[in-house]
Short mmCIF file of C-alpha atoms in Angstrom, two decimals:
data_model
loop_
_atom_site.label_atom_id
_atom_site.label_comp_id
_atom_site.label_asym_id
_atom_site.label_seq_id
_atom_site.Cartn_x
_atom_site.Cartn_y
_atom_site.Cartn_z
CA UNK A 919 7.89 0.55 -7.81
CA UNK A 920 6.96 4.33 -8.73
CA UNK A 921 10.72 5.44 -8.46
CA UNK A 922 11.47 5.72 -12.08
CA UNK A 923 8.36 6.55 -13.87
CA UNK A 924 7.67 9.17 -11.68
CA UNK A 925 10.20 11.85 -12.19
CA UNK A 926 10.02 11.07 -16.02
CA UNK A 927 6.60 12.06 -14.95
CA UNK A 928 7.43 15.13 -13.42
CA UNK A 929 9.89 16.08 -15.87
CA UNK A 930 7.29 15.25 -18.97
CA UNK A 931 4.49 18.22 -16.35
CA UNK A 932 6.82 20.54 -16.20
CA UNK A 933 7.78 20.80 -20.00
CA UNK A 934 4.05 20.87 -20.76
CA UNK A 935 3.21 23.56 -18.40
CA UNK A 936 6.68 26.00 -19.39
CA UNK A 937 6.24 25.19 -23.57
CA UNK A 938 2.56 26.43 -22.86
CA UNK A 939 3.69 28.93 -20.35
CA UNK A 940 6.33 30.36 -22.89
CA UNK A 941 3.68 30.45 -25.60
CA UNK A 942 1.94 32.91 -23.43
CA UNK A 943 -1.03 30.10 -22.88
CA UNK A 944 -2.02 30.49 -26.35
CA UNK A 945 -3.54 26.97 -26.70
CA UNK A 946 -5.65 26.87 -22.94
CA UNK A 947 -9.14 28.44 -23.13
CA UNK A 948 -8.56 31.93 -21.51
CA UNK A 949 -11.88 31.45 -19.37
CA UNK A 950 -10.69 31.66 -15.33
CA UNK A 951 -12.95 28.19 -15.04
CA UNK A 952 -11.41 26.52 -17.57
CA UNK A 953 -7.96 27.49 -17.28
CA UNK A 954 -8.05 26.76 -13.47
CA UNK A 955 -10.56 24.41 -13.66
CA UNK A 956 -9.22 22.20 -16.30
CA UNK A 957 -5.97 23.42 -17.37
CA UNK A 958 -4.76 23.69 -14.30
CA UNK A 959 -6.43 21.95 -11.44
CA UNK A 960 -6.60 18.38 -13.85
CA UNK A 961 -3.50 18.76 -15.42
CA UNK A 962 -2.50 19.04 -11.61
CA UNK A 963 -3.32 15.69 -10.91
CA UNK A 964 -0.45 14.42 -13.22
CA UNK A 965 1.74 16.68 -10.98
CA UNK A 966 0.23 15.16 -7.85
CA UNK A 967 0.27 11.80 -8.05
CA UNK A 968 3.63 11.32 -9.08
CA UNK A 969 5.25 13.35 -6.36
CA UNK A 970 3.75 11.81 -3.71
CA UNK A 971 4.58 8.24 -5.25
CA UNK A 972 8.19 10.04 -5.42
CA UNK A 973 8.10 10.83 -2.15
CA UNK A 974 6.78 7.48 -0.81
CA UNK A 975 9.54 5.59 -2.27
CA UNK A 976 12.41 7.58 -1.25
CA UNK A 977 10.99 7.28 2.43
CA UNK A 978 10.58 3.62 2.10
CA UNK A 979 14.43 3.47 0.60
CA UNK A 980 15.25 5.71 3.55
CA UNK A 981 13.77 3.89 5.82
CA UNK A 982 15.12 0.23 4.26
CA UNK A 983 18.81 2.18 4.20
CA UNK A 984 18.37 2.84 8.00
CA UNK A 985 17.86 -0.88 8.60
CA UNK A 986 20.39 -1.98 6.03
CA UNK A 987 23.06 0.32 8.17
CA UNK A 988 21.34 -0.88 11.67
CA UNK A 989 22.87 -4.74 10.94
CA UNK A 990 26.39 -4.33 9.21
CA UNK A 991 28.91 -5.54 11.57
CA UNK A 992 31.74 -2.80 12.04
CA UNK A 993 34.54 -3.34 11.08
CA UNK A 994 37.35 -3.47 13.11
#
């Protein structure tokens, strides 16, 4: 299941990109191709990949929710 590892995921991106960010991108080559290119556009795939697996589960727990609530008996 890709619920947990992929906000620690997330989280782990988004640190990289704001320490490197706040260091005024001091440590990415400051050539538009490789700072696009590689900085950003493969470093992108960690940002990616993760989301949509984020996003997959919480439909599929949505979804198994939905069913979950279709069969409880009410209550009376």
């Amino acid at each position: 299941m890709s619920l947990v590892p992929s906000p620690g995921q997330l989280y782990g991106d988004i640190l990289y990109f704001a320490i490197e960010a706040r260091a005024g991108w001091t440590h990415s080559d400051p050539r538009p191709f490789y700072f696009w290119g590689y900085f950003v556009g493969l470093n992108g795939v960690w940002v990616l990949v993760p989301g949509l697996l984020l996003l997959d589960a919480c439909q599929q727990l949505a979804t198994a929710q939905r069913a979950q609530d279709r069969h409880r008996p009410k209550a009376h």
